[in-house]
Coordinates of C-alpha atoms and ligand atoms in Angstrom, one line a residue:
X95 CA -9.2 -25.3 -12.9
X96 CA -9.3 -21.9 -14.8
X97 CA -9.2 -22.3 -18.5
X98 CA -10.2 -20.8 -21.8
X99 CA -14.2 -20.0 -21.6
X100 CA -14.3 -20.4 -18.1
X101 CA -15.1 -17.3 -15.8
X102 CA -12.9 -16.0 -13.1
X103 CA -13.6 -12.7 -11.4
X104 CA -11.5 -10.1 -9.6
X105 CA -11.9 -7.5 -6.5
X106 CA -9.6 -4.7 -4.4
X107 CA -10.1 -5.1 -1.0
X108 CA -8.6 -3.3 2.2
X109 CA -7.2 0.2 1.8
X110 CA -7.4 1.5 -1.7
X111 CA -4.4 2.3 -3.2
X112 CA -3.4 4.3 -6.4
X113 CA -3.2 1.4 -9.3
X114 CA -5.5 -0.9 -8.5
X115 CA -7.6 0.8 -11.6
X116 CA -4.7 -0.8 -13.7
X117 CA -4.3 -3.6 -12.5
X118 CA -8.4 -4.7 -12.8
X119 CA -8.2 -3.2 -16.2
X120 CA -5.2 -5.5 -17.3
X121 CA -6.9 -8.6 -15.5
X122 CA -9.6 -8.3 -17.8
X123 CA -7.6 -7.9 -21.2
X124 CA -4.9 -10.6 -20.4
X125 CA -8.2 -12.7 -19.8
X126 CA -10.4 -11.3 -22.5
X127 CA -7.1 -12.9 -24.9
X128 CA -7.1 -16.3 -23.6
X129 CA -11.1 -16.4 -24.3
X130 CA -12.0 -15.7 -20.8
X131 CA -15.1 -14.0 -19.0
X132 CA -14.2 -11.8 -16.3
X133 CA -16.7 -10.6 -13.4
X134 CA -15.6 -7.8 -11.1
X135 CA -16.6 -8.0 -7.4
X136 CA -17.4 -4.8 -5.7
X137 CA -16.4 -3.7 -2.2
X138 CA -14.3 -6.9 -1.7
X139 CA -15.5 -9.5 0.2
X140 CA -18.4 -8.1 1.5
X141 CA -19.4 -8.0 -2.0
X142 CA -18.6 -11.4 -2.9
X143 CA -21.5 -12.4 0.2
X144 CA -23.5 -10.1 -1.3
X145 CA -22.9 -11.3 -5.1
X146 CA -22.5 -7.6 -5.6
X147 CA -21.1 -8.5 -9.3
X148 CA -20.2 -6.7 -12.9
X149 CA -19.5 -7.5 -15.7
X150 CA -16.2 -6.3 -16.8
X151 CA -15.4 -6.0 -20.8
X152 CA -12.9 -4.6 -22.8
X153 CA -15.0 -1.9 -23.1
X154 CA -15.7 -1.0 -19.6
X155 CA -12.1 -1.4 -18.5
X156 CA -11.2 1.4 -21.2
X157 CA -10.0 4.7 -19.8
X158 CA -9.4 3.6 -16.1
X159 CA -5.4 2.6 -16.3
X160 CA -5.1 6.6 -15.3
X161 CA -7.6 6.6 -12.8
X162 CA -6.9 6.8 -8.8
X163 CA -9.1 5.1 -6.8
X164 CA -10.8 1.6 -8.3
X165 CA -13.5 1.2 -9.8
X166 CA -14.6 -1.8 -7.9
X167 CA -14.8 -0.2 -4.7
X168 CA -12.8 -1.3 -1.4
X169 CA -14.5 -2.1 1.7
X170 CA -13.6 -4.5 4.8
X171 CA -15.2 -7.4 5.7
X172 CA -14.4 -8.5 9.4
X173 CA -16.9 -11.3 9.3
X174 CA -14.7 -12.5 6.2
X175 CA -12.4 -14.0 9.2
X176 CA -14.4 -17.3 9.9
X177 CA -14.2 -20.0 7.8
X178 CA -18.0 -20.2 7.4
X179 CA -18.3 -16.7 5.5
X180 CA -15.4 -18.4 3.2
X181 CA -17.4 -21.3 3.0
X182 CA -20.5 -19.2 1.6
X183 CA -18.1 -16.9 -0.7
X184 CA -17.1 -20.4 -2.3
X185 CA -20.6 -21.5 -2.6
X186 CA -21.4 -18.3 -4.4
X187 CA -18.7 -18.3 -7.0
X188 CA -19.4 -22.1 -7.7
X189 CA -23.3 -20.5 -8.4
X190 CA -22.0 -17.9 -10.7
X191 CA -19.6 -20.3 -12.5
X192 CA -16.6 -18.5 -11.5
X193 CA -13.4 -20.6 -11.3
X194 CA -11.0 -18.6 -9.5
X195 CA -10.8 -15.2 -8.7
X196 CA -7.5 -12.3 -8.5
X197 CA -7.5 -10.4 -5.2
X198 CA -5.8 -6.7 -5.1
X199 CA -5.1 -6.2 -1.7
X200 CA -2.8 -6.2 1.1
X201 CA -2.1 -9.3 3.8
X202 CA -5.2 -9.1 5.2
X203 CA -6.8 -9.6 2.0
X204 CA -4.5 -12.6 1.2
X205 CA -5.7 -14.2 4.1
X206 CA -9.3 -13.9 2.8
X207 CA -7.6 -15.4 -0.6
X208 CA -5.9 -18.4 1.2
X209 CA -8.6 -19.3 3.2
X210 CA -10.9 -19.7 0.0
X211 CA -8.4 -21.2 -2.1
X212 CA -8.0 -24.4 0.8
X213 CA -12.0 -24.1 0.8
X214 CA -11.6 -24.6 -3.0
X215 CA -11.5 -21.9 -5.1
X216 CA -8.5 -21.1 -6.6
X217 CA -7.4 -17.4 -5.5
X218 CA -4.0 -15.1 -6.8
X219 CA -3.5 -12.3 -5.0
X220 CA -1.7 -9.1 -6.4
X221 CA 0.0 -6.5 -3.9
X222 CA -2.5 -3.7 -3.4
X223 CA -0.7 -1.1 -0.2
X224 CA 0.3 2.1 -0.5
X225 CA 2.3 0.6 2.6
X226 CA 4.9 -1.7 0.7
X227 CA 5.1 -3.4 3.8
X228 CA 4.2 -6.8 2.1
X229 CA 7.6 -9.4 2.9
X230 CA 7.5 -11.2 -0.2
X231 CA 7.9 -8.5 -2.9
X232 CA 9.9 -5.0 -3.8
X233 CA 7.1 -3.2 -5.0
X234 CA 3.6 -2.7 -4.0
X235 CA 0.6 -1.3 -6.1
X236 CA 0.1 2.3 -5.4
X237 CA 3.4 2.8 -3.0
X238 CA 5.1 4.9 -5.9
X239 CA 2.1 7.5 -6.3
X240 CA 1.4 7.8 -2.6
X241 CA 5.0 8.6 -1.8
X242 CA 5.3 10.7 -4.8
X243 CA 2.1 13.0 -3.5
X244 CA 3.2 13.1 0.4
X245 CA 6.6 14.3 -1.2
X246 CA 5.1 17.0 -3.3
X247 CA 2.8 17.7 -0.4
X248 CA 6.2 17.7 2.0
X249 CA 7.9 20.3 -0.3
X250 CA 4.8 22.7 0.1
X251 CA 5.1 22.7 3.8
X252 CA 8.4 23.1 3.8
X253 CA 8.5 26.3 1.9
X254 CA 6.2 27.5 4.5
X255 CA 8.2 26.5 7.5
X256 CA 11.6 28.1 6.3
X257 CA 9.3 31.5 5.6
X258 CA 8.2 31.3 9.3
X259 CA 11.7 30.1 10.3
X260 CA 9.5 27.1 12.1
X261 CA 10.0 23.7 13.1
X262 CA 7.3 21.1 11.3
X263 CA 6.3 17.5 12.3
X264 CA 4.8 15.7 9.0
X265 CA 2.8 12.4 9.6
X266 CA 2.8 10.6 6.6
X267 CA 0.6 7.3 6.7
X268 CA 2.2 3.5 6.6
X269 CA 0.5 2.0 9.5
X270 CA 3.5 -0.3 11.2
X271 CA 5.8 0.8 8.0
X272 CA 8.2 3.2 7.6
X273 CA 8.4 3.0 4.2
X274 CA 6.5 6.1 2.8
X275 CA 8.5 8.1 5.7
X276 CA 11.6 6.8 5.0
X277 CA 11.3 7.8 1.2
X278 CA 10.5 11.2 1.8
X279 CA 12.7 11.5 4.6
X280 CA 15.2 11.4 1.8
X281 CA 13.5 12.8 -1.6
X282 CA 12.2 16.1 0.6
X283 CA 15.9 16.6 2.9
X284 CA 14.0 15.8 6.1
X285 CA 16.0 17.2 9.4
X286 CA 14.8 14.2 11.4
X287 CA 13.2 10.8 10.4
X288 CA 10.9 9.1 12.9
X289 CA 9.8 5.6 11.7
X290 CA 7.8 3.0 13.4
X291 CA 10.5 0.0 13.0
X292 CA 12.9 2.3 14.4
X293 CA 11.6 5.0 16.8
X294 CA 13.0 5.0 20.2
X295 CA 10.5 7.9 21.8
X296 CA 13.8 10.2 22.6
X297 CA 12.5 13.4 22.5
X298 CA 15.3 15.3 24.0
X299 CA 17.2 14.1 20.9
X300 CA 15.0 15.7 18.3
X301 CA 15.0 18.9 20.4
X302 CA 18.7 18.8 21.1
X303 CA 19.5 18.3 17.5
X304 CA 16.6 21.3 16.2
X305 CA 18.7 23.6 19.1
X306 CA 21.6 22.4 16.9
X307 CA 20.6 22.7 13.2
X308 CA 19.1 26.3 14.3
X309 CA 22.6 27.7 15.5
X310 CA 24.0 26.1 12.1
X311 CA 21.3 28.6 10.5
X312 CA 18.8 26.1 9.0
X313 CA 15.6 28.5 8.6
X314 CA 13.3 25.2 9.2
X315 CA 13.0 21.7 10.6
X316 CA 11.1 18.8 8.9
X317 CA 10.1 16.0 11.1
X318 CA 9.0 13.3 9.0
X319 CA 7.3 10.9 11.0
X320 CA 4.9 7.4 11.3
X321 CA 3.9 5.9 14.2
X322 CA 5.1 8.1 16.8
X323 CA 1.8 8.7 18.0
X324 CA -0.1 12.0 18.4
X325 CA 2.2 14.8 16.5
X326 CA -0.2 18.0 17.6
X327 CA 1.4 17.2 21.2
X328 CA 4.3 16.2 20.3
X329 CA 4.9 19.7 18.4
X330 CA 3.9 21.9 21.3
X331 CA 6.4 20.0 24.1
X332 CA 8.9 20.8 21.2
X333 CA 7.9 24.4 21.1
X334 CA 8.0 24.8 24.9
X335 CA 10.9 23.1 25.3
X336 CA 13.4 25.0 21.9
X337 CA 11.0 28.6 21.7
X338 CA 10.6 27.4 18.2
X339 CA 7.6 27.6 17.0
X340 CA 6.3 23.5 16.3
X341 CA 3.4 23.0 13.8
X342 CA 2.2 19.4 13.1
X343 CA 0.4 18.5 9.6
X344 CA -0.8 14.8 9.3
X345 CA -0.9 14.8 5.4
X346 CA -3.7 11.6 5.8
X347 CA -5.6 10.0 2.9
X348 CA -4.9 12.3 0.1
X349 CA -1.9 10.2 0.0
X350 CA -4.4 7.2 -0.9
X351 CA -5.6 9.1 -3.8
X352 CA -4.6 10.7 -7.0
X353 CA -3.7 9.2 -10.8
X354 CA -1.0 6.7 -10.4
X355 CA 2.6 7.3 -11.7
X356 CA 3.8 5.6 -14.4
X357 CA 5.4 3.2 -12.2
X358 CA 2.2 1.9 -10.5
X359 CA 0.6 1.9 -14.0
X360 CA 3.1 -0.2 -15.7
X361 CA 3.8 -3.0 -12.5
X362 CA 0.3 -3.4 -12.0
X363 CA -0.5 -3.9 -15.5
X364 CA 2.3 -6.6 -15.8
X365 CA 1.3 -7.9 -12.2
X366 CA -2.8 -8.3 -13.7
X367 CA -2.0 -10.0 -16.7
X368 CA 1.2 -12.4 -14.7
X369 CA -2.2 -13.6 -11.9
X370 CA -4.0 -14.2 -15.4
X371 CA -1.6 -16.0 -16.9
X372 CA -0.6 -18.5 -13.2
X373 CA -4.6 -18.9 -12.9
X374 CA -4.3 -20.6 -15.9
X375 CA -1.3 -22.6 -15.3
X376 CA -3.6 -24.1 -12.4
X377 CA -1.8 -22.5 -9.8
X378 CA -4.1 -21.4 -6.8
X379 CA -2.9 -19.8 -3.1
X380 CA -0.2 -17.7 -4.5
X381 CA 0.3 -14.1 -4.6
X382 CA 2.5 -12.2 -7.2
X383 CA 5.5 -9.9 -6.2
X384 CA 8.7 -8.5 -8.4
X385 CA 12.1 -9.4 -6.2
X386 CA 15.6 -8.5 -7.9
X387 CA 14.3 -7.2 -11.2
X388 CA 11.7 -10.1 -11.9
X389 CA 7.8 -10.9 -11.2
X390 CA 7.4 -14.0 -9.2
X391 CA 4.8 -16.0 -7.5
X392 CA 4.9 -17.0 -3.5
X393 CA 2.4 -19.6 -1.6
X394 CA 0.4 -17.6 0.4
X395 CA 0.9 -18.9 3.6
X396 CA 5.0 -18.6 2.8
X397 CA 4.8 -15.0 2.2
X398 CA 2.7 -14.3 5.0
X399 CA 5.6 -15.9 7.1
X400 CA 8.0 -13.7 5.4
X401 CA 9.3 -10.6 7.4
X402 CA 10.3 -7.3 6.4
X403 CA 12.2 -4.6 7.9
X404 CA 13.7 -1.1 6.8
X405 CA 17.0 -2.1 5.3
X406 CA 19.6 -1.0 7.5
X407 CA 22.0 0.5 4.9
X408 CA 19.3 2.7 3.2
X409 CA 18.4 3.9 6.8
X410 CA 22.2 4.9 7.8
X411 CA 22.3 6.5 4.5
X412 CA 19.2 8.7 5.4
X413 CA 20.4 9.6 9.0
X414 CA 23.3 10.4 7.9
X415 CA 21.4 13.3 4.6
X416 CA 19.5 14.5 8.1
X417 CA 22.9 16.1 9.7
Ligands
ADP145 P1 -5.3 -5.2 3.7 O1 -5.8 -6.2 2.8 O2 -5.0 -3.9 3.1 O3 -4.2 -5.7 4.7 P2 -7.2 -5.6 5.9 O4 -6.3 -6.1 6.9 O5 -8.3 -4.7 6.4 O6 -6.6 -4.8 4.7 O7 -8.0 -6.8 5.2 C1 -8.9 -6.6 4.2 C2 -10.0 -7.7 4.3 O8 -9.4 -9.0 4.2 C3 -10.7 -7.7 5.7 O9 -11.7 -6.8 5.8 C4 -11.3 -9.1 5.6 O10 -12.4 -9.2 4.8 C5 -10.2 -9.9 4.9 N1 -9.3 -10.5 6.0 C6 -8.4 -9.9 6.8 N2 -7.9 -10.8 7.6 C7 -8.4 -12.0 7.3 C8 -8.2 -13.3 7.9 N3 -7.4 -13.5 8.9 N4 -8.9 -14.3 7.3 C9 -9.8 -14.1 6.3 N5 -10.0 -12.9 5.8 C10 -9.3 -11.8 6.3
F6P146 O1 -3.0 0.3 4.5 C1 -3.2 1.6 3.9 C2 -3.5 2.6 5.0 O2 -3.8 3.8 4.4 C3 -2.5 2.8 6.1 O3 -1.4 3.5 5.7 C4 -3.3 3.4 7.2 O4 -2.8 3.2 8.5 C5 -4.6 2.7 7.0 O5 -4.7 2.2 5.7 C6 -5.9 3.5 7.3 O6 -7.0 2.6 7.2 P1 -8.5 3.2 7.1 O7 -8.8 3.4 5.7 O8 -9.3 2.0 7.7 O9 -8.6 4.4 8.0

């Protein structure tokens, strides 16, 4: 069990994601209180079966909380998926006296995390995605930035396309989650929202309603997409088939990047200092989310069951801003 003196450690893993900075540094305070040592992993678990360790102090957490990226480095680790490599990662914490450790990641991560928690070391996990597609929690680390930076990035391109009286497809990233495309859709007055959850591949739709919104006058048409597979096609069969002229921009990791908002800065400092706080309650196989106003912990393995899908009303809502 993690107590006061004992050492527990911390690591991002998976896609970085605006926050994570925050969230390491407040690990290490909220620990550095209770009397703790903290050691900081680099590139996630391939780091941890390399002991690629650091020490973390007050001092070298200072001055990151506004910082994009993280400072312990992200990597993936497919060989992380047998239960041998978790069986090593165990044996190495037990070597460096570490009882427990706080993974920033995604779901894949928290498998790593569950997997060595039932091998016997006590893991929290903290929602690391600029996704938010993680079932058991409102917010994820870094979703606010990302969204924030495609949106600014979405405004620019717009200007552009109503100067050239053009038609644009913007791919924003997600992976199988509408999320990032569904916020913009609505923060930048897309003409058309194509999300993975919802996308039915009808492009005589999108062409009949661009025909449409071009007799209404509209000077431009914003396609804000995920998933729908390769835009740079899919805006030339829209240019031959409406004489518009189609451009595609796939805005792509820049949206991974950047200083977090304040949002991100301020969950993922409560969301460090709430896995430091459980680790010491003895808690182990959880991971931390905020759900109708409060944080909260899950089993692993529950929140992994969970599922989540675009909420139905804010997605009427948004078709109904793209008339
Ligand atoms: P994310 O955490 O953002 O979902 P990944 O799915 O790439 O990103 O997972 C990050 C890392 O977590 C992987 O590279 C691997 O080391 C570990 N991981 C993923 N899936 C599993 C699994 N089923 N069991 C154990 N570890 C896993
Ligand atoms: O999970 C974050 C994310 O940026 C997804 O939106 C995207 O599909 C994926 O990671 C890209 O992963 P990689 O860094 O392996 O290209």
């Amino acid at each position: 069990m993690c107590e006061k003196q004992k050492t527990i450690a911390v690591l991002t893993s998976g896609g970085d994601a605006p926050g994570m900075n925050a969230a390491v540094r407040s690990v290490v305070l909220a620990a550095a209180a209770k009397g703790m040592r903290v050691l900081g992993i680099r590139k996630g678990y391939l780091g941890l079966l390399h002991e690629d360790f650091i020490e973390l102090t007050v001092k070298n957490v200072s001055n990151i909380i506004n910082l994009g990226s993280t400072m312990l480095l992200s990597a993936r680790c497919p060989e992380f998926k047998g239960m041998e490599k978790v069986k090593e990662g165990v044996e190495i914490c037990k070597k460096h006296g570490i009882c427990g450790i706080v993974v920033i990641g995604g779901d894949g991560s928290y498998r790593g995390a569950r997997d060595l928690s039932v091998a016997g070391l006590p893991c929290i996990g903290l929602p690391g995605t600029i996704d938010l597609d993680i079932a058991c929690t409102e917010y994820t680390i870094g979703f606010d930035t990302a969204v924030n930076t495609a949106m600014q990035a979405i405004d620019k391109v717009k200007d552009t396309s109503s100067s050239h009286e053009r038609c644009s497809i913007i791919e924003v990233m997600g992976r199988n989650a509408g999320y990032i495309a569904l916020w913009c859709g609505i923060a930048n007055g897309a003409e058309d929202i194509l999300l993975p959850e919802k996308y039915d591949y009808d492009e005589q739709e999108i062409i009949n309603h661009i025909i449409e919104s071009r007799k209404k006058g509209k000077t431009h048409h914003i396609i804000n997409a995920e998933g729908i597979g390769h835009s740079t096609s899919m805006a030339r069969r829209i240019e031959a088939a409406t004489g518009i002229e189609t451009r595609a921009t796939i805005l792509g990791y820049m949206q991974r990047g950047g200083n977090p908002t304040a949002i991100d800065r301020y969950y993922a400092s409560i969301m460090g200092a709430y896995a430091v706080d459980i680790m010491i309650q003895g808690k182990t196989n959880r991971v931390v989310g905020y759900k109708h106003g409060e944080f909260e912990d899950f089993d692993i393995e529950d929140a992994l069951k969970m599922e989540k899908g675009i909420n139905e009303y804010q997605y009427e809502v948004a078709k109904l801003l793209t008339i």
